[in-house]
Amino acid sequence: MKKLAFLLALASLSFAVDYDPIRGEMLSLSCANCHGTDGKSTTSIPKIAGLDKNYMYQTLLEYKTGKRVDTHMMQKHTKGFTDEELEQLSYYFSKVK
Amino acid sequence: MINRRDFGKLVLGATALSFTACNSLASGLSTIPANKKRVVIVGGGFGGAATARYLRKFDSDVEIVLVEQNKEYYTCPFSNAVIAGMEKIDFIKHDLNTLAKKYNIKVVYAKVTKVDGANSNVILENGEKISYTRAVVSPGIDFKYEKGYTKENEKYAPHAVKAGEQTTILQKQLENMKDGGTFVMVAPADPFRCPPGPYERISLVAHYIKNNKPNSKIIVLDQKDKFSKQALFSNGWKELYGDLIDWRAAQFGGKVISVDPVKKVIVTEDEEIEADVLNYIPNQKASQLAFDSGLVANGKDWCDIHPKTFESKLVKNVHVIGDASNAAPMPKSAFSASTQGKVVALQIARILKQQEPLNPPKLANTCYSLLNPNYGISIAAVYNALDDKIQNVDGAGGVSPEQDPDGHIRILEAKYAYAWYESQTSDIFK
């Protein structure tokens, strides 16, 4: 259990980037076309506003590596972003109220 | 002495004068107050509306004027569903009322004749001028009228690429076509508005014909040899419609020599074809406004821009977005125009605050197409806007999987096509 806690702590440490809200917002602009303004979707496309940043980042990485598969739309988009950009995006959407 | 007729003229003249004064489209906008900055946006479609809505998001202080000639806007996305009778025309109707009220944007309904870069103003058809600090031009496309196709006879062979009246004309023509008729589409040469658009249209026309006029046939005369999502469309056509759609590449009989829209006769290199319904989609270029404003270089069809800010390469302080811009490899799509509008809004907000534009901005595109109401396919790409060009991000993007044995992906993508439309239009018009 201690080992798991340690690993989790490491994982959250390794996530830490300098959050740049303006850059995060710039990167988010295309997302809003499908996921709604600031990710506040009201359609069958999932809402992403307010998601936990770690969860969202993990999910985006899983799309990018092909571990998680949807209709392939998210694979196509996540592969266009660096890991650091996906972190910024995750931070941005996690902070949307 | 004034006789009765002259008196009538005077009264009429006075009425006309006061009418003009009361309806001054842009009164008070010929100059900018010393402590203000004003961005004038020309065109209230996906590009212009996105710019206006997001510029307000990024700058609560700047004065935003959106000039649009039509009070109602019909979107090209989903206009094919209207033509095929799947949706009513109101489904694709939007206006700028909510945008104007909710985000404090002054909307001027008027036709713009020129963006005068030398004097930093936008000139309206009635001669009025609106001064700007920066202008964003999102005027869309115009057509190359040639081979017998003219502005005057286009209603007989509607292109339906500018949605609205043309959409309805084509829908009615299809509805009135006899069972056993021939529906002919002429598809344009690259580049043109919405690369998968003609092929989605022909799919949905096939869906309509299969259900309503099963003895009819469809011929597509293409002015090029390949098209967007071609394998997905071709396989879908075979699966859903058998051999109903006869698509002819330019090099194999598709090339059109001349057209008579009134008689609905098309002459190709090989034969003369008589259509019952003729959907003629001409080759395209940037809107005439872009040419008249000096935004298109000699001998070119589209507006060259600096990729990071979409500022015109020819006219300073004027940004060109959407279909009129040369943003290749980005396609001329609603999604592209909207993304460009948002990024340009962010960059202009920074420029007006004396900040460096963000570097490099990231852009993306997604296009869904329907082959029938429950069969969707898609294409997507992500781009970096570099100093000298817009570049596809290697390894990103692509089309729907070719194989979908249980059909789940096609069904889901059809649902996403509708969901995207609702999200996209809500994002910028509401």
Coordinates of C-alpha atoms in Angstrom, one line a residue:
Chain A
M1 CA 0.0 0.0 0.0
K2 CA 2.8 2.3 0.9
K3 CA 4.5 1.5 -2.4
L4 CA 1.3 2.4 -4.3
A5 CA 1.0 5.7 -2.5
F6 CA 4.6 6.5 -3.3
L7 CA 4.1 5.7 -7.0
L8 CA 0.9 7.8 -7.1
A9 CA 2.9 10.7 -5.5
L10 CA 5.6 10.2 -8.2
A11 CA 3.0 10.2 -10.9
S12 CA 1.4 13.5 -9.7
L13 CA 4.9 15.0 -9.4
S14 CA 5.8 14.0 -12.9
F15 CA 2.6 15.7 -14.1
A16 CA 3.5 19.1 -12.8
V17 CA 4.1 21.6 -15.6
D18 CA 4.0 25.3 -15.4
Y19 CA 0.3 26.0 -16.1
D20 CA -0.1 28.7 -18.8
P21 CA -3.7 29.6 -18.8
I22 CA -3.5 31.6 -22.1
R23 CA -1.8 28.8 -23.9
G24 CA -4.2 26.3 -22.4
E25 CA -7.1 28.4 -23.7
M26 CA -5.5 28.8 -27.2
L27 CA -5.1 25.0 -27.4
S28 CA -8.7 24.5 -26.3
L29 CA -10.3 26.6 -29.0
S30 CA -10.7 23.7 -31.5
C31 CA -12.0 21.4 -28.8
A32 CA -15.0 23.7 -28.2
N33 CA -16.2 23.2 -31.7
C34 CA -17.4 19.7 -30.7
H35 CA -17.3 19.7 -26.9
G36 CA -19.1 23.1 -26.6
T37 CA -17.8 26.4 -25.4
D38 CA -15.2 25.8 -22.7
G39 CA -16.0 22.1 -22.9
K40 CA -19.5 22.5 -21.5
S41 CA -21.1 20.2 -24.0
T42 CA -24.9 19.9 -24.0
T43 CA -24.9 17.2 -26.7
S44 CA -24.0 13.5 -27.0
I45 CA -20.4 14.6 -27.3
P46 CA -19.0 14.3 -23.8
K47 CA -18.7 17.3 -21.5
I48 CA -15.1 17.9 -20.6
A49 CA -15.4 21.1 -18.5
G50 CA -14.3 20.6 -14.9
L51 CA -12.8 17.1 -15.3
D52 CA -10.1 16.2 -12.9
K53 CA -6.8 17.2 -14.6
N54 CA -5.0 13.9 -13.8
Y55 CA -7.9 11.9 -15.1
M56 CA -8.3 14.0 -18.3
Y57 CA -4.5 13.9 -19.0
Q58 CA -4.4 10.1 -18.5
T59 CA -7.4 9.7 -20.8
L60 CA -5.9 11.9 -23.5
L61 CA -2.7 9.9 -23.3
E62 CA -4.6 6.7 -23.6
Y63 CA -6.3 8.0 -26.8
K64 CA -2.9 9.2 -28.1
T65 CA -1.3 5.8 -27.6
G66 CA -4.3 3.9 -28.9
K67 CA -4.9 2.2 -25.5
R68 CA -8.3 3.7 -25.5
V69 CA -10.4 3.7 -28.7
D70 CA -13.5 5.6 -29.6
T71 CA -14.7 6.2 -33.1
H72 CA -11.0 7.1 -33.7
M73 CA -11.8 10.8 -33.7
M74 CA -9.9 11.5 -30.4
Q75 CA -6.9 9.4 -31.6
K76 CA -6.7 11.7 -34.6
H77 CA -6.7 14.8 -32.6
T78 CA -4.6 13.8 -29.6
K79 CA -1.8 12.7 -31.9
G80 CA -1.6 16.3 -33.1
F81 CA -0.7 17.5 -29.6
T82 CA 2.6 17.0 -27.6
D83 CA 2.3 15.5 -24.2
E84 CA 3.0 18.9 -22.7
E85 CA 0.2 20.4 -24.7
L86 CA -2.2 17.7 -23.5
E87 CA -1.2 18.6 -19.9
Q88 CA -2.0 22.2 -20.6
L89 CA -5.3 21.3 -22.0
S90 CA -6.1 19.1 -19.0
Y91 CA -5.2 21.9 -16.7
Y92 CA -7.3 24.4 -18.7
F93 CA -10.5 22.3 -18.7
S94 CA -10.1 21.3 -15.1
K95 CA -10.3 24.9 -14.1
V96 CA -13.4 25.7 -16.1
K97 CA -16.3 26.4 -13.8
Chain B
M1 CA -44.2 78.1 -58.6
I2 CA -44.4 74.5 -57.6
N3 CA -47.0 72.5 -59.3
R4 CA -48.6 69.4 -57.8
R5 CA -46.2 67.0 -59.5
D6 CA -43.2 68.9 -58.3
F7 CA -44.6 69.1 -54.8
G8 CA -45.0 65.3 -54.9
K9 CA -41.4 65.0 -55.9
L10 CA -40.3 67.3 -53.0
V11 CA -42.3 65.4 -50.5
L12 CA -41.0 62.1 -51.8
G13 CA -37.5 63.4 -51.7
A14 CA -37.8 64.6 -48.1
T15 CA -39.3 61.2 -47.2
A16 CA -36.4 59.4 -48.8
L17 CA -33.9 61.7 -47.1
S18 CA -35.4 61.2 -43.7
F19 CA -35.7 57.4 -44.3
T20 CA -32.0 57.3 -45.1
A21 CA -31.1 59.3 -42.0
C22 CA -33.3 57.2 -39.7
N23 CA -31.9 54.1 -41.1
S24 CA -28.3 55.1 -41.2
L25 CA -26.6 51.7 -41.0
A26 CA -23.5 52.8 -39.4
S27 CA -24.2 56.2 -37.9
G28 CA -21.5 57.3 -35.5
L29 CA -19.0 54.7 -36.7
S30 CA -17.1 56.8 -39.2
T31 CA -14.5 57.7 -36.6
I32 CA -13.2 55.9 -33.5
P33 CA -13.3 57.7 -30.2
A34 CA -9.7 58.6 -29.1
N35 CA -9.7 56.2 -26.1
K36 CA -11.3 53.3 -28.0
K37 CA -10.2 50.5 -30.3
R38 CA -12.5 49.0 -32.8
V39 CA -12.4 45.7 -34.6
V40 CA -14.7 45.5 -37.6
I41 CA -15.6 42.0 -38.8
V42 CA -17.0 41.6 -42.3
G43 CA -19.2 38.5 -42.7
G44 CA -21.4 36.8 -40.0
G45 CA -20.9 33.1 -41.0
F46 CA -18.9 30.5 -39.1
G47 CA -15.7 32.6 -39.4
G48 CA -17.0 36.1 -38.6
A49 CA -19.4 35.0 -35.8
A50 CA -16.7 33.0 -34.1
T51 CA -14.3 36.0 -34.3
A52 CA -16.9 38.3 -32.8
R53 CA -18.0 36.0 -30.0
Y54 CA -14.4 35.0 -29.0
L55 CA -12.9 38.5 -29.3
R56 CA -15.4 39.6 -26.7
K57 CA -14.3 36.6 -24.5
F58 CA -10.7 37.8 -24.8
D59 CA -11.2 41.5 -24.6
S60 CA -14.1 43.0 -22.6
D61 CA -13.3 46.5 -23.7
V62 CA -12.8 46.6 -27.5
E63 CA -15.6 47.8 -29.6
I64 CA -16.7 45.1 -32.0
V65 CA -18.8 45.8 -35.1
L66 CA -20.0 42.9 -37.2
V67 CA -21.2 43.8 -40.7
E68 CA -23.4 41.2 -42.4
Q69 CA -25.6 41.7 -45.4
N70 CA -28.3 39.1 -44.5
K71 CA -30.5 39.1 -41.4
E72 CA -30.8 35.3 -41.6
Y73 CA -27.9 33.0 -42.2
Y74 CA -28.3 29.5 -43.6
T75 CA -25.4 27.2 -43.0
C76 CA -23.9 25.0 -45.7
P77 CA -23.4 22.2 -43.1
F78 CA -26.6 20.2 -43.1
S79 CA -27.9 22.0 -46.2
N80 CA -27.5 18.6 -48.0
A81 CA -29.9 17.1 -45.5
V82 CA -32.4 19.8 -46.4
I83 CA -32.0 19.1 -50.1
A84 CA -32.7 15.4 -49.5
G85 CA -35.8 16.2 -47.5
M86 CA -34.4 14.9 -44.2
E87 CA -34.5 18.3 -42.5
K88 CA -36.6 21.5 -43.0
I89 CA -34.7 24.7 -44.1
D90 CA -35.3 26.2 -40.6
F91 CA -33.0 23.6 -39.2
I92 CA -30.0 25.4 -40.8
K93 CA -31.2 29.0 -40.1
H94 CA -29.3 31.1 -37.6
D95 CA -29.1 34.8 -36.8
L96 CA -26.9 37.2 -35.0
N97 CA -29.4 38.5 -32.5
T98 CA -28.2 36.5 -29.5
L99 CA -24.6 37.1 -30.3
A100 CA -25.3 40.9 -30.5
K101 CA -27.2 41.1 -27.3
K102 CA -25.3 38.7 -25.1
Y103 CA -21.8 39.8 -26.1
N104 CA -22.3 43.5 -26.7
I105 CA -21.5 43.4 -30.4
K106 CA -22.9 46.0 -32.8
V107 CA -24.3 44.3 -35.8
V108 CA -24.7 46.4 -38.9
Y109 CA -26.8 44.8 -41.7
A110 CA -25.3 46.1 -44.9
K111 CA -23.4 45.0 -48.0
V112 CA -19.7 45.9 -47.8
T113 CA -18.3 47.1 -51.2
K114 CA -14.7 47.4 -50.1
V115 CA -12.3 47.2 -47.2
D116 CA -10.1 50.3 -47.7
G117 CA -6.8 49.4 -46.1
A118 CA -5.2 52.7 -47.0
N119 CA -7.7 54.6 -44.9
S120 CA -8.6 51.9 -42.4
N121 CA -12.3 51.8 -43.0
V122 CA -14.9 49.5 -44.4
I123 CA -17.1 51.1 -47.1
L124 CA -20.8 50.1 -47.2
E125 CA -22.9 50.0 -50.4
N126 CA -24.7 53.2 -49.4
G127 CA -21.3 55.0 -49.2
E128 CA -21.1 55.1 -45.4
K129 CA -17.7 54.2 -43.8
I130 CA -16.9 52.4 -40.7
S131 CA -13.4 53.0 -39.3
Y132 CA -11.4 50.2 -37.8
T133 CA -8.3 49.6 -35.8
R134 CA -8.2 46.1 -37.1
A135 CA -10.5 44.4 -39.6
V136 CA -11.3 40.7 -40.0
V137 CA -12.7 39.7 -43.4
S138 CA -14.6 36.4 -43.6
P139 CA -16.5 36.9 -46.9
G140 CA -16.6 33.4 -48.2
I141 CA -16.5 32.4 -51.8
D142 CA -17.7 33.5 -55.3
F143 CA -18.0 31.5 -58.4
K144 CA -16.1 31.4 -61.7
Y145 CA -19.0 31.8 -64.1
E146 CA -17.8 30.1 -67.3
K147 CA -18.7 27.4 -69.9
G148 CA -22.2 28.8 -70.2
Y149 CA -23.0 29.0 -66.4
T150 CA -23.9 32.5 -65.4
K151 CA -25.2 34.4 -62.4
E152 CA -28.4 34.9 -64.4
N153 CA -29.1 31.3 -65.3
E154 CA -27.8 29.6 -62.1
K155 CA -31.3 29.1 -60.7
Y156 CA -32.0 26.6 -63.4
A157 CA -29.0 24.5 -62.4
P158 CA -28.6 25.5 -58.8
H159 CA -25.1 25.1 -57.3
A160 CA -26.6 25.2 -53.7
V161 CA -23.1 25.9 -52.4
K162 CA -24.3 29.2 -50.8
A163 CA -27.1 27.8 -48.6
G164 CA -30.6 29.4 -48.4
E165 CA -32.6 30.2 -51.6
Q166 CA -30.4 27.9 -53.7
T167 CA -30.9 25.0 -51.2
T168 CA -34.6 25.3 -51.5
I169 CA -34.6 25.5 -55.3
L170 CA -32.6 22.3 -55.6
Q171 CA -34.7 20.6 -53.0
K172 CA -37.9 21.5 -54.9
Q173 CA -36.3 20.4 -58.2
L174 CA -35.4 17.0 -56.7
E175 CA -38.9 16.7 -55.2
N176 CA -40.5 17.5 -58.5
M177 CA -38.3 15.2 -60.6
K178 CA -40.1 12.3 -62.2
D179 CA -39.4 8.7 -61.1
G180 CA -36.9 7.5 -63.8
G181 CA -35.3 10.9 -64.0
T182 CA -31.6 11.7 -64.2
F183 CA -30.0 13.7 -61.5
V184 CA -26.6 15.1 -62.7
M185 CA -24.1 16.8 -60.5
V186 CA -21.1 18.6 -61.8
A187 CA -18.5 18.6 -59.1
P188 CA -15.8 21.4 -59.1
A189 CA -12.0 21.4 -59.4
D190 CA -9.9 21.9 -56.3
P191 CA -9.9 24.0 -54.2
F192 CA -13.5 24.6 -53.2
R193 CA -15.8 25.1 -50.3
C194 CA -16.3 21.9 -48.2
P195 CA -14.2 19.2 -50.0
P196 CA -16.6 16.3 -49.0
G197 CA -19.7 18.5 -49.5
P198 CA -20.6 17.4 -53.1
Y199 CA -20.1 13.8 -52.2
E200 CA -22.2 14.0 -49.0
R201 CA -24.9 15.7 -51.2
I202 CA -24.9 13.0 -53.8
S203 CA -25.1 10.3 -51.0
L204 CA -28.2 12.0 -49.5
V205 CA -29.7 12.5 -52.9
A206 CA -29.2 8.8 -53.5
H207 CA -30.9 8.1 -50.1
Y208 CA -33.9 10.2 -51.2
I209 CA -34.0 8.6 -54.7
K210 CA -33.8 5.1 -53.3
N211 CA -36.8 5.7 -51.1
N212 CA -38.9 8.0 -53.4
K213 CA -37.9 7.6 -57.0
P214 CA -36.1 4.2 -57.3
N215 CA -36.1 4.1 -61.1
S216 CA -34.0 7.3 -61.3
K217 CA -30.2 7.5 -61.9
I218 CA -27.4 9.7 -60.7
I219 CA -24.4 10.9 -62.7
V220 CA -21.5 12.8 -61.2
L221 CA -19.3 14.6 -63.6
D222 CA -16.2 15.4 -61.7
Q223 CA -13.7 18.1 -62.7
K224 CA -10.9 16.2 -60.9
D225 CA -9.8 12.6 -60.5
K226 CA -10.1 12.1 -56.8
F227 CA -11.9 13.6 -53.8
S228 CA -12.0 13.8 -50.0
K229 CA -12.7 10.5 -48.2
Q230 CA -13.1 8.9 -51.6
A231 CA -12.6 5.3 -50.4
L232 CA -15.1 5.7 -47.6
F233 CA -17.7 7.3 -49.9
S234 CA -17.2 4.7 -52.7
N235 CA -17.5 1.8 -50.3
G236 CA -20.5 3.3 -48.7
W237 CA -22.2 4.0 -52.0
K238 CA -21.8 0.4 -53.0
E239 CA -23.0 -0.9 -49.7
L240 CA -26.1 1.4 -49.4
Y241 CA -27.0 2.2 -53.0
G242 CA -25.5 -0.5 -55.3
D243 CA -24.7 1.0 -58.6
L244 CA -27.1 3.9 -58.4
I245 CA -24.3 6.5 -58.3
D246 CA -22.3 6.7 -61.6
W247 CA -19.2 8.8 -60.6
R248 CA -17.0 9.8 -63.5
A249 CA -13.5 11.1 -62.9
A250 CA -12.3 14.1 -65.1
Q251 CA -10.0 11.8 -67.0
F252 CA -12.7 9.2 -67.6
G253 CA -15.5 11.3 -69.1
G254 CA -16.2 13.7 -66.3
K255 CA -14.7 16.8 -67.8
V256 CA -17.3 19.3 -68.8
I257 CA -16.8 21.4 -71.9
S258 CA -20.0 23.5 -71.8
V259 CA -23.3 23.7 -70.0
D260 CA -26.8 25.0 -70.9
P261 CA -28.5 25.5 -67.5
V262 CA -31.9 26.3 -69.0
K263 CA -32.1 23.2 -71.2
K264 CA -30.1 21.3 -68.5
V265 CA -27.7 19.9 -71.1
I266 CA -24.1 19.2 -70.4
V267 CA -21.5 18.6 -73.1
T268 CA -18.5 16.5 -71.9
E269 CA -15.5 15.5 -73.9
D270 CA -17.3 12.3 -74.9
E271 CA -21.0 13.0 -75.1
E272 CA -24.0 15.3 -74.5
I273 CA -26.0 14.5 -71.4
E274 CA -29.6 15.7 -70.7
A275 CA -30.5 16.1 -67.0
D276 CA -33.8 16.3 -65.3
V277 CA -32.2 18.0 -62.4
L278 CA -28.8 19.6 -62.9
N279 CA -26.8 20.5 -59.8
Y280 CA -23.9 22.5 -61.3
I281 CA -21.2 23.4 -58.8
P282 CA -18.8 25.8 -60.5
N283 CA -15.1 26.3 -59.8
Q284 CA -14.6 28.8 -57.1
K285 CA -12.5 31.8 -55.9
A286 CA -12.5 34.2 -53.0
S287 CA -15.5 36.5 -52.7
Q288 CA -15.5 39.5 -55.0
L289 CA -15.1 41.7 -52.0
A290 CA -11.7 40.3 -51.4
F291 CA -10.6 41.2 -54.9
D292 CA -12.1 44.7 -54.7
S293 CA -10.3 45.2 -51.5
G294 CA -6.9 44.3 -52.9
L295 CA -6.6 41.2 -50.7
V296 CA -6.0 38.8 -53.7
A297 CA -2.6 38.9 -55.5
N298 CA -2.7 39.3 -59.3
G299 CA -3.4 36.0 -61.0
K300 CA -4.5 34.3 -57.8
D301 CA -7.9 33.2 -56.6
W302 CA -7.5 33.3 -52.8
C303 CA -6.1 35.6 -50.1
D304 CA -2.6 34.9 -49.0
I305 CA -2.2 35.3 -45.2
H306 CA 0.5 35.2 -42.5
P307 CA -0.3 31.9 -40.9
K308 CA 0.1 32.9 -37.2
T309 CA -2.3 35.8 -37.3
F310 CA -4.1 35.4 -40.6
E311 CA -3.2 39.0 -41.4
S312 CA -3.3 39.6 -45.1
K313 CA 0.1 39.6 -46.9
L314 CA -1.1 42.5 -49.0
V315 CA -3.1 44.8 -46.7
K316 CA -1.8 45.6 -43.2
N317 CA -4.2 45.3 -40.2
V318 CA -6.7 43.3 -42.2
H319 CA -7.1 39.6 -41.3
V320 CA -8.7 37.2 -43.8
I321 CA -10.2 34.0 -42.5
G322 CA -12.5 31.2 -43.7
D323 CA -13.0 30.0 -47.2
A324 CA -11.6 33.2 -48.8
S325 CA -8.2 32.7 -47.2
N326 CA -5.5 30.5 -48.6
A327 CA -4.9 28.4 -45.5
A328 CA -4.0 25.2 -47.2
P329 CA -3.6 22.4 -46.1
M330 CA -6.6 23.5 -44.0
P331 CA -9.8 22.8 -46.0
K332 CA -12.4 25.4 -46.7
S333 CA -14.8 24.1 -44.0
A334 CA -17.1 25.5 -41.4
F335 CA -14.9 24.0 -38.7
S336 CA -11.8 25.5 -40.2
A337 CA -13.4 28.9 -40.4
S338 CA -14.6 28.8 -36.9
T339 CA -11.2 27.7 -35.5
Q340 CA -9.4 30.3 -37.5
G341 CA -11.9 33.0 -36.2
K342 CA -11.2 32.0 -32.6
V343 CA -7.4 31.9 -33.0
V344 CA -7.5 35.3 -34.8
A345 CA -9.6 36.8 -32.1
L346 CA -7.1 35.7 -29.5
Q347 CA -4.2 37.1 -31.5
I348 CA -5.9 40.4 -32.2
A349 CA -6.8 40.8 -28.5
R350 CA -3.1 40.3 -27.8
I351 CA -1.9 42.7 -30.5
L352 CA -4.3 45.4 -29.3
K353 CA -2.9 45.0 -25.8
Q354 CA 0.7 45.4 -27.2
Q355 CA 1.4 41.7 -26.5
E356 CA 3.2 39.3 -28.8
P357 CA 0.8 37.0 -30.7
L358 CA 1.0 33.4 -29.3
N359 CA 3.5 31.2 -31.1
P360 CA 2.7 28.8 -32.7
P361 CA -1.1 28.7 -32.7
K362 CA -2.6 25.3 -33.1
L363 CA -5.5 24.8 -35.5
A364 CA -7.7 21.8 -36.2
N365 CA -10.4 20.6 -38.5
T366 CA -13.1 18.0 -38.4
C367 CA -15.6 17.2 -41.1
Y368 CA -18.5 14.7 -40.7
S369 CA -20.4 13.6 -43.7
L370 CA -23.6 11.7 -43.8
L371 CA -24.3 8.9 -46.4
N372 CA -27.7 8.4 -44.9
P373 CA -29.3 9.5 -41.7
N374 CA -27.6 6.7 -39.8
Y375 CA -24.3 6.4 -41.7
G376 CA -21.6 8.9 -40.9
I377 CA -18.0 9.2 -41.9
S378 CA -15.4 11.8 -40.8
I379 CA -12.0 13.3 -41.6
A380 CA -9.8 15.3 -39.2
A381 CA -6.5 17.0 -39.0
V382 CA -4.4 19.1 -36.6
Y383 CA -2.1 21.9 -37.8
N384 CA 0.7 24.1 -36.5
A385 CA 0.7 27.7 -37.9
L386 CA 4.4 28.3 -38.5
D387 CA 6.0 31.6 -39.7
D388 CA 5.7 30.8 -43.4
K389 CA 3.1 28.1 -43.7
I390 CA 0.4 26.0 -42.0
Q391 CA 1.6 22.5 -41.5
N392 CA -0.1 19.2 -40.8
V393 CA 1.1 17.7 -37.6
D394 CA 2.7 14.4 -38.7
G395 CA 0.8 11.3 -37.6
A396 CA -2.3 13.2 -36.5
G397 CA -5.6 13.2 -38.3
G398 CA -7.1 10.8 -40.9
V399 CA -10.4 9.4 -41.8
S400 CA -12.9 6.9 -40.3
P401 CA -11.7 3.3 -40.2
E402 CA -12.4 1.6 -43.6
Q403 CA -13.8 -1.5 -41.9
D404 CA -16.8 -1.3 -39.6
P405 CA -18.1 -4.8 -39.6
D406 CA -21.0 -4.3 -37.1
G407 CA -21.7 -0.7 -38.4
H408 CA -21.4 0.8 -34.9
I409 CA -18.9 3.4 -35.9
R410 CA -21.0 4.7 -38.8
I411 CA -24.0 5.0 -36.6
L412 CA -22.1 6.8 -33.9
E413 CA -20.5 9.1 -36.4
A414 CA -23.9 10.0 -37.8
K415 CA -25.0 11.0 -34.3
Y416 CA -21.8 12.9 -33.8
A417 CA -22.4 14.8 -37.1
Y418 CA -25.6 16.1 -35.6
A419 CA -24.1 16.7 -32.2
W420 CA -21.1 18.6 -33.8
Y421 CA -23.6 20.9 -35.6
E422 CA -25.5 21.7 -32.5
S423 CA -22.2 22.3 -30.5
Q424 CA -20.6 24.4 -33.2
T425 CA -23.6 26.6 -33.9
S426 CA -24.3 27.1 -30.2
D427 CA -20.6 27.9 -29.6
I428 CA -20.6 30.9 -31.9
F429 CA -24.3 32.0 -32.4
K430 CA -25.6 31.5 -28.9

